[in-house]
């Protein structure tokens, strides 16, 4: 059974994700090209190509009492970086109007798996490394983080981030959490459902 503890900082949720894009800029802003894969990029880069674009998302996450679920909206934008050899995505909203996080994802050819980090600029937070792989019907990323319990103790939380239900114009994302080293899991502590809004957005 899981013990009650405060909601993990929103920053751990996204990898999950911006340094450069906003959902909508001023009317005279220049459109941002989301780029494309480099001809010499790892073929596995295609596994995350579904994320490229701009998405409107419905967010459903568990609250500080570890019982009550909350709902909100967010925007998620992903584009190619490193001349098309890696992917960066920006996640805005969802866990507060000012929440903004960025994830960088790259396929590690030597380790034959995905690697990444997310950052939250407001707090200066960096995640621990994300490690991921393709799974049937989606993608799975794993990491861990330290959080404080109600009595002030530092506890380790293992996290899984799962992309699923991937289609051309929609996908789902869910987070699973474990407090006992992965022996048991609290499933879907966060759920995100996204629909494609546009392939190009305006710079802030």
PDB file of C-alpha atoms in Angstrom:
ATOM      1  CA  UNK A   1       0.000   0.000   0.000  1.00  0.00           C
ATOM      2  CA  UNK A   2       1.109   3.534  -0.635  1.00  0.00           C
ATOM      3  CA  UNK A   3       1.532   5.984   2.204  1.00  0.00           C
ATOM      4  CA  UNK A   4       0.001   9.439   1.912  1.00  0.00           C
ATOM      5  CA  UNK A   5       2.502  12.134   1.009  1.00  0.00           C
ATOM      6  CA  UNK A   6       2.295  15.552  -0.605  1.00  0.00           C
ATOM      7  CA  UNK A   7       1.970  15.785  -4.330  1.00  0.00           C
ATOM      8  CA  UNK A   8       5.353  15.460  -5.947  1.00  0.00           C
ATOM      9  CA  UNK A   9       6.555  18.773  -7.325  1.00  0.00           C
ATOM     10  CA  UNK A  10       4.959  19.493 -10.646  1.00  0.00           C
ATOM     11  CA  UNK A  11       8.442  19.635 -12.106  1.00  0.00           C
ATOM     12  CA  UNK A  12       8.847  15.861 -11.976  1.00  0.00           C
ATOM     13  CA  UNK A  13       5.817  15.296 -14.110  1.00  0.00           C
ATOM     14  CA  UNK A  14       7.162  16.198 -17.401  1.00  0.00           C
ATOM     15  CA  UNK A  15       9.707  15.064 -18.379  1.00  0.00           C
ATOM     16  CA  UNK A  16       7.958  15.251 -19.300  1.00  0.00           C
ATOM     17  CA  UNK A  17       9.116  19.538 -20.529  1.00  0.00           C
ATOM     18  CA  UNK A  18      10.352  25.548 -22.542  1.00  0.00           C
ATOM     19  CA  UNK A  19      13.101  27.528 -23.320  1.00  0.00           C
ATOM     20  CA  UNK A  20      11.854  29.060 -26.557  1.00  0.00           C
ATOM     21  CA  UNK A  21       8.178  28.645 -27.499  1.00  0.00           C
ATOM     22  CA  UNK A  22       4.881  29.907 -26.145  1.00  0.00           C
ATOM     23  CA  UNK A  23       1.488  28.619 -27.159  1.00  0.00           C
ATOM     24  CA  UNK A  24       0.645  31.792 -29.031  1.00  0.00           C
ATOM     25  CA  UNK A  25       2.657  34.897 -29.689  1.00  0.00           C
ATOM     26  CA  UNK A  26       1.767  38.380 -30.816  1.00  0.00           C
ATOM     27  CA  UNK A  27      -0.040  38.806 -34.119  1.00  0.00           C
ATOM     28  CA  UNK A  28       3.151  39.886 -35.908  1.00  0.00           C
ATOM     29  CA  UNK A  29       5.312  37.060 -34.570  1.00  0.00           C
ATOM     30  CA  UNK A  30       7.217  34.940 -37.045  1.00  0.00           C
ATOM     31  CA  UNK A  31       6.194  31.288 -37.358  1.00  0.00           C
ATOM     32  CA  UNK A  32       8.566  28.761 -35.871  1.00  0.00           C
ATOM     33  CA  UNK A  33       9.689  25.895 -38.070  1.00  0.00           C
ATOM     34  CA  UNK A  34       9.526  22.665 -36.103  1.00  0.00           C
ATOM     35  CA  UNK A  35      12.277  21.208 -38.261  1.00  0.00           C
ATOM     36  CA  UNK A  36      12.839  17.691 -39.520  1.00  0.00           C
ATOM     37  CA  UNK A  37      15.117  14.722 -38.934  1.00  0.00           C
ATOM     38  CA  UNK A  38      18.692  14.825 -40.189  1.00  0.00           C
ATOM     39  CA  UNK A  39      19.494  12.244 -42.882  1.00  0.00           C
ATOM     40  CA  UNK A  40      22.209  10.818 -40.632  1.00  0.00           C
ATOM     41  CA  UNK A  41      20.094  10.767 -37.453  1.00  0.00           C
ATOM     42  CA  UNK A  42      19.573   7.466 -35.686  1.00  0.00           C
ATOM     43  CA  UNK A  43      16.651   5.636 -37.354  1.00  0.00           C
ATOM     44  CA  UNK A  44      15.138   5.230 -33.885  1.00  0.00           C
ATOM     45  CA  UNK A  45      14.523   8.990 -33.791  1.00  0.00           C
ATOM     46  CA  UNK A  46      11.347   8.148 -35.681  1.00  0.00           C
ATOM     47  CA  UNK A  47       9.992   6.520 -32.506  1.00  0.00           C
ATOM     48  CA  UNK A  48       9.412   9.961 -30.968  1.00  0.00           C
ATOM     49  CA  UNK A  49       8.503  11.768 -34.204  1.00  0.00           C
ATOM     50  CA  UNK A  50       4.799  11.547 -33.279  1.00  0.00           C
ATOM     51  CA  UNK A  51       5.420  14.230 -30.639  1.00  0.00           C
ATOM     52  CA  UNK A  52       6.562  16.869 -33.136  1.00  0.00           C
ATOM     53  CA  UNK A  53       3.990  19.661 -33.385  1.00  0.00           C
ATOM     54  CA  UNK A  54       1.766  21.697 -31.113  1.00  0.00           C
ATOM     55  CA  UNK A  55      -0.772  20.054 -28.809  1.00  0.00           C
ATOM     56  CA  UNK A  56      -3.648  21.132 -26.564  1.00  0.00           C
ATOM     57  CA  UNK A  57      -3.890  18.841 -23.553  1.00  0.00           C
ATOM     58  CA  UNK A  58      -6.267  17.896 -20.744  1.00  0.00           C
ATOM     59  CA  UNK A  59      -4.403  17.118 -17.517  1.00  0.00           C
ATOM     60  CA  UNK A  60      -5.735  14.962 -14.659  1.00  0.00           C
ATOM     61  CA  UNK A  61      -3.441  14.535 -11.653  1.00  0.00           C
ATOM     62  CA  UNK A  62      -3.609  13.417  -8.041  1.00  0.00           C
ATOM     63  CA  UNK A  63      -3.420  16.130  -5.379  1.00  0.00           C
ATOM     64  CA  UNK A  64      -1.539  16.680  -2.143  1.00  0.00           C
ATOM     65  CA  UNK A  65      -3.819  14.391  -0.143  1.00  0.00           C
ATOM     66  CA  UNK A  66      -2.918  11.541  -2.517  1.00  0.00           C
ATOM     67  CA  UNK A  67      -6.644  10.987  -3.044  1.00  0.00           C
ATOM     68  CA  UNK A  68      -8.260  13.976  -4.754  1.00  0.00           C
ATOM     69  CA  UNK A  69      -7.766  14.336  -8.485  1.00  0.00           C
ATOM     70  CA  UNK A  70      -7.489  17.739 -10.156  1.00  0.00           C
ATOM     71  CA  UNK A  71      -8.080  18.730 -13.783  1.00  0.00           C
ATOM     72  CA  UNK A  72      -6.544  21.505 -15.853  1.00  0.00           C
ATOM     73  CA  UNK A  73      -5.315  22.291 -19.360  1.00  0.00           C
ATOM     74  CA  UNK A  74      -1.844  22.580 -20.872  1.00  0.00           C
ATOM     75  CA  UNK A  75      -0.023  23.119 -24.157  1.00  0.00           C
ATOM     76  CA  UNK A  76       2.804  20.920 -25.394  1.00  0.00           C
ATOM     77  CA  UNK A  77       5.131  21.779 -28.293  1.00  0.00           C
ATOM     78  CA  UNK A  78       7.886  19.554 -29.670  1.00  0.00           C
ATOM     79  CA  UNK A  79      10.463  20.261 -32.377  1.00  0.00           C
ATOM     80  CA  UNK A  80      13.767  18.989 -33.720  1.00  0.00           C
ATOM     81  CA  UNK A  81      17.079  20.377 -32.442  1.00  0.00           C
ATOM     82  CA  UNK A  82      20.751  19.591 -33.102  1.00  0.00           C
ATOM     83  CA  UNK A  83      20.122  19.875 -36.846  1.00  0.00           C
ATOM     84  CA  UNK A  84      17.482  17.174 -36.618  1.00  0.00           C
ATOM     85  CA  UNK A  85      19.385  14.721 -34.414  1.00  0.00           C
ATOM     86  CA  UNK A  86      17.420  15.213 -31.193  1.00  0.00           C
ATOM     87  CA  UNK A  87      14.001  16.378 -29.998  1.00  0.00           C
ATOM     88  CA  UNK A  88      13.099  19.102 -27.514  1.00  0.00           C
ATOM     89  CA  UNK A  89       9.625  19.649 -26.110  1.00  0.00           C
ATOM     90  CA  UNK A  90       8.104  22.448 -24.052  1.00  0.00           C
ATOM     91  CA  UNK A  91       5.225  21.874 -21.632  1.00  0.00           C
ATOM     92  CA  UNK A  92       3.263  24.892 -20.410  1.00  0.00           C
ATOM     93  CA  UNK A  93       0.482  24.984 -17.801  1.00  0.00           C
ATOM     94  CA  UNK A  94      -1.274  21.927 -16.426  1.00  0.00           C
ATOM     95  CA  UNK A  95       0.072  22.318 -12.894  1.00  0.00           C
ATOM     96  CA  UNK A  96      -0.329  26.082 -12.604  1.00  0.00           C
ATOM     97  CA  UNK A  97      -0.622  28.889 -15.147  1.00  0.00           C
ATOM     98  CA  UNK A  98       3.065  29.762 -14.889  1.00  0.00           C
ATOM     99  CA  UNK A  99       4.377  26.206 -14.947  1.00  0.00           C
ATOM    100  CA  UNK A 100       6.875  25.674 -17.753  1.00  0.00           C
ATOM    101  CA  UNK A 101       9.264  22.786 -18.262  1.00  0.00           C
ATOM    102  CA  UNK A 102      11.455  21.551 -21.102  1.00  0.00           C
ATOM    103  CA  UNK A 103      12.635  18.044 -21.956  1.00  0.00           C
ATOM    104  CA  UNK A 104      15.495  17.150 -24.293  1.00  0.00           C
ATOM    105  CA  UNK A 105      15.385  13.672 -25.814  1.00  0.00           C
ATOM    106  CA  UNK A 106      18.054  11.869 -27.828  1.00  0.00           C
ATOM    107  CA  UNK A 107      18.543   8.279 -28.920  1.00  0.00           C
ATOM    108  CA  UNK A 108      21.815   6.848 -27.575  1.00  0.00           C
ATOM    109  CA  UNK A 109      23.145   4.553 -30.270  1.00  0.00           C
ATOM    110  CA  UNK A 110      25.799   3.031 -28.006  1.00  0.00           C
ATOM    111  CA  UNK A 111      23.361   2.168 -25.229  1.00  0.00           C
ATOM    112  CA  UNK A 112      20.536   1.434 -27.676  1.00  0.00           C
ATOM    113  CA  UNK A 113      17.993   3.432 -25.757  1.00  0.00           C
ATOM    114  CA  UNK A 114      16.545   6.893 -25.219  1.00  0.00           C
ATOM    115  CA  UNK A 115      18.177   9.389 -22.875  1.00  0.00           C
ATOM    116  CA  UNK A 116      16.939  12.732 -21.683  1.00  0.00           C
ATOM    117  CA  UNK A 117      16.557  15.384 -19.012  1.00  0.00           C
ATOM    118  CA  UNK A 118      13.869  17.884 -18.145  1.00  0.00           C
ATOM    119  CA  UNK A 119      14.466  21.294 -16.632  1.00  0.00           C
ATOM    120  CA  UNK A 120      12.239  23.769 -14.849  1.00  0.00           C
ATOM    121  CA  UNK A 121      13.691  27.245 -15.267  1.00  0.00           C
ATOM    122  CA  UNK A 122      11.791  29.019 -12.493  1.00  0.00           C
ATOM    123  CA  UNK A 123      13.232  26.844  -9.758  1.00  0.00           C
ATOM    124  CA  UNK A 124      16.432  25.930 -11.585  1.00  0.00           C
ATOM    125  CA  UNK A 125      15.558  22.245 -11.248  1.00  0.00           C
ATOM    126  CA  UNK A 126      17.178  19.525 -13.365  1.00  0.00           C
ATOM    127  CA  UNK A 127      15.795  16.017 -13.429  1.00  0.00           C
ATOM    128  CA  UNK A 128      17.802  12.909 -12.908  1.00  0.00           C
ATOM    129  CA  UNK A 129      18.502  11.124 -16.215  1.00  0.00           C
ATOM    130  CA  UNK A 130      15.524   9.779 -18.119  1.00  0.00           C
ATOM    131  CA  UNK A 131      16.008   6.382 -19.735  1.00  0.00           C
ATOM    132  CA  UNK A 132      13.509   5.063 -22.229  1.00  0.00           C
ATOM    133  CA  UNK A 133      12.580   2.565 -24.886  1.00  0.00           C
ATOM    134  CA  UNK A 134       9.841   1.745 -27.331  1.00  0.00           C
ATOM    135  CA  UNK A 135       7.111  -0.548 -26.018  1.00  0.00           C
ATOM    136  CA  UNK A 136       4.115  -2.061 -27.841  1.00  0.00           C
ATOM    137  CA  UNK A 137       1.866   0.838 -28.762  1.00  0.00           C
ATOM    138  CA  UNK A 138       4.014   3.578 -27.281  1.00  0.00           C
ATOM    139  CA  UNK A 139       7.111   4.744 -25.418  1.00  0.00           C
ATOM    140  CA  UNK A 140       8.217   4.248 -21.803  1.00  0.00           C
ATOM    141  CA  UNK A 141      10.620   6.499 -19.884  1.00  0.00           C
ATOM    142  CA  UNK A 142      11.888   5.862 -16.345  1.00  0.00           C
ATOM    143  CA  UNK A 143      13.584   7.977 -13.700  1.00  0.00           C
ATOM    144  CA  UNK A 144      13.488   8.681  -9.958  1.00  0.00           C
ATOM    145  CA  UNK A 145      13.538  11.660  -7.639  1.00  0.00           C
ATOM    146  CA  UNK A 146      13.807  12.527  -3.963  1.00  0.00           C
ATOM    147  CA  UNK A 147      10.852  14.253  -2.269  1.00  0.00           C
ATOM    148  CA  UNK A 148      10.018  15.179   1.307  1.00  0.00           C
ATOM    149  CA  UNK A 149       7.331  13.340   3.246  1.00  0.00           C
ATOM    150  CA  UNK A 150       4.931  15.198   5.587  1.00  0.00           C
ATOM    151  CA  UNK A 151       7.267  14.574   8.531  1.00  0.00           C
ATOM    152  CA  UNK A 152      10.227  16.025   6.674  1.00  0.00           C
ATOM    153  CA  UNK A 153      11.955  12.785   5.737  1.00  0.00           C
ATOM    154  CA  UNK A 154      13.465  12.492   2.266  1.00  0.00           C
ATOM    155  CA  UNK A 155      11.997   9.572   0.330  1.00  0.00           C
ATOM    156  CA  UNK A 156      12.842   8.139  -3.066  1.00  0.00           C
ATOM    157  CA  UNK A 157      10.122   7.872  -5.690  1.00  0.00           C
ATOM    158  CA  UNK A 158      10.533   5.769  -8.823  1.00  0.00           C
ATOM    159  CA  UNK A 159       8.638   7.113 -11.835  1.00  0.00           C
ATOM    160  CA  UNK A 160       7.479   5.748 -15.153  1.00  0.00           C
ATOM    161  CA  UNK A 161       6.246   8.019 -17.949  1.00  0.00           C
ATOM    162  CA  UNK A 162       4.250   6.206 -20.618  1.00  0.00           C
ATOM    163  CA  UNK A 163       3.127   7.528 -24.007  1.00  0.00           C
ATOM    164  CA  UNK A 164       0.205   5.500 -25.368  1.00  0.00           C
ATOM    165  CA  UNK A 165      -2.736   5.620 -27.751  1.00  0.00           C
ATOM    166  CA  UNK A 166      -0.549   7.310 -30.348  1.00  0.00           C
ATOM    167  CA  UNK A 167      -2.366   8.461 -33.478  1.00  0.00           C
ATOM    168  CA  UNK A 168      -1.726  11.179 -36.037  1.00  0.00           C
ATOM    169  CA  UNK A 169      -3.731  13.820 -34.164  1.00  0.00           C
ATOM    170  CA  UNK A 170      -3.796  12.565 -30.566  1.00  0.00           C
ATOM    171  CA  UNK A 171      -1.873  10.686 -27.908  1.00  0.00           C
ATOM    172  CA  UNK A 172      -2.035   9.948 -24.208  1.00  0.00           C
ATOM    173  CA  UNK A 173       0.569  10.225 -21.455  1.00  0.00           C
ATOM    174  CA  UNK A 174       0.443   8.713 -17.994  1.00  0.00           C
ATOM    175  CA  UNK A 175       2.682   8.589 -14.965  1.00  0.00           C
ATOM    176  CA  UNK A 176       3.082   5.689 -12.558  1.00  0.00           C
ATOM    177  CA  UNK A 177       4.773   6.099  -9.152  1.00  0.00           C
ATOM    178  CA  UNK A 178       6.424   3.691  -6.712  1.00  0.00           C
ATOM    179  CA  UNK A 179       7.615   4.295  -3.144  1.00  0.00           C
ATOM    180  CA  UNK A 180       9.107   0.854  -2.569  1.00  0.00           C
ATOM    181  CA  UNK A 181      11.762   0.518  -5.238  1.00  0.00           C
ATOM    182  CA  UNK A 182       9.371  -0.653  -7.916  1.00  0.00           C
ATOM    183  CA  UNK A 183       7.827  -3.569  -6.030  1.00  0.00           C
ATOM    184  CA  UNK A 184       4.378  -1.959  -6.209  1.00  0.00           C
ATOM    185  CA  UNK A 185       3.098   0.896  -8.338  1.00  0.00           C
ATOM    186  CA  UNK A 186       0.426   3.541  -7.994  1.00  0.00           C
ATOM    187  CA  UNK A 187      -0.896   3.640 -11.527  1.00  0.00           C
ATOM    188  CA  UNK A 188      -1.833   6.783 -13.429  1.00  0.00           C
ATOM    189  CA  UNK A 189      -0.972   9.332 -10.755  1.00  0.00           C
ATOM    190  CA  UNK A 190      -1.095  11.739 -13.679  1.00  0.00           C
ATOM    191  CA  UNK A 191      -2.989  11.385 -16.965  1.00  0.00           C
ATOM    192  CA  UNK A 192      -2.644  13.696 -19.960  1.00  0.00           C
ATOM    193  CA  UNK A 193      -4.734  13.516 -23.145  1.00  0.00           C
ATOM    194  CA  UNK A 194      -3.471  15.607 -26.069  1.00  0.00           C
ATOM    195  CA  UNK A 195      -4.926  16.619 -29.438  1.00  0.00           C
ATOM    196  CA  UNK A 196      -2.953  18.231 -32.238  1.00  0.00           C
ATOM    197  CA  UNK A 197      -3.555  21.972 -32.517  1.00  0.00           C
ATOM    198  CA  UNK A 198      -1.141  23.082 -35.269  1.00  0.00           C
ATOM    199  CA  UNK A 199       2.085  22.029 -36.908  1.00  0.00           C
ATOM    200  CA  UNK A 200       3.543  25.505 -36.533  1.00  0.00           C
ATOM    201  CA  UNK A 201       3.284  28.018 -33.722  1.00  0.00           C
ATOM    202  CA  UNK A 202       4.364  31.623 -33.185  1.00  0.00           C
ATOM    203  CA  UNK A 203       7.449  32.661 -31.305  1.00  0.00           C
ATOM    204  CA  UNK A 204       6.872  34.538 -28.031  1.00  0.00           C
TER     205      UNK A 204
END
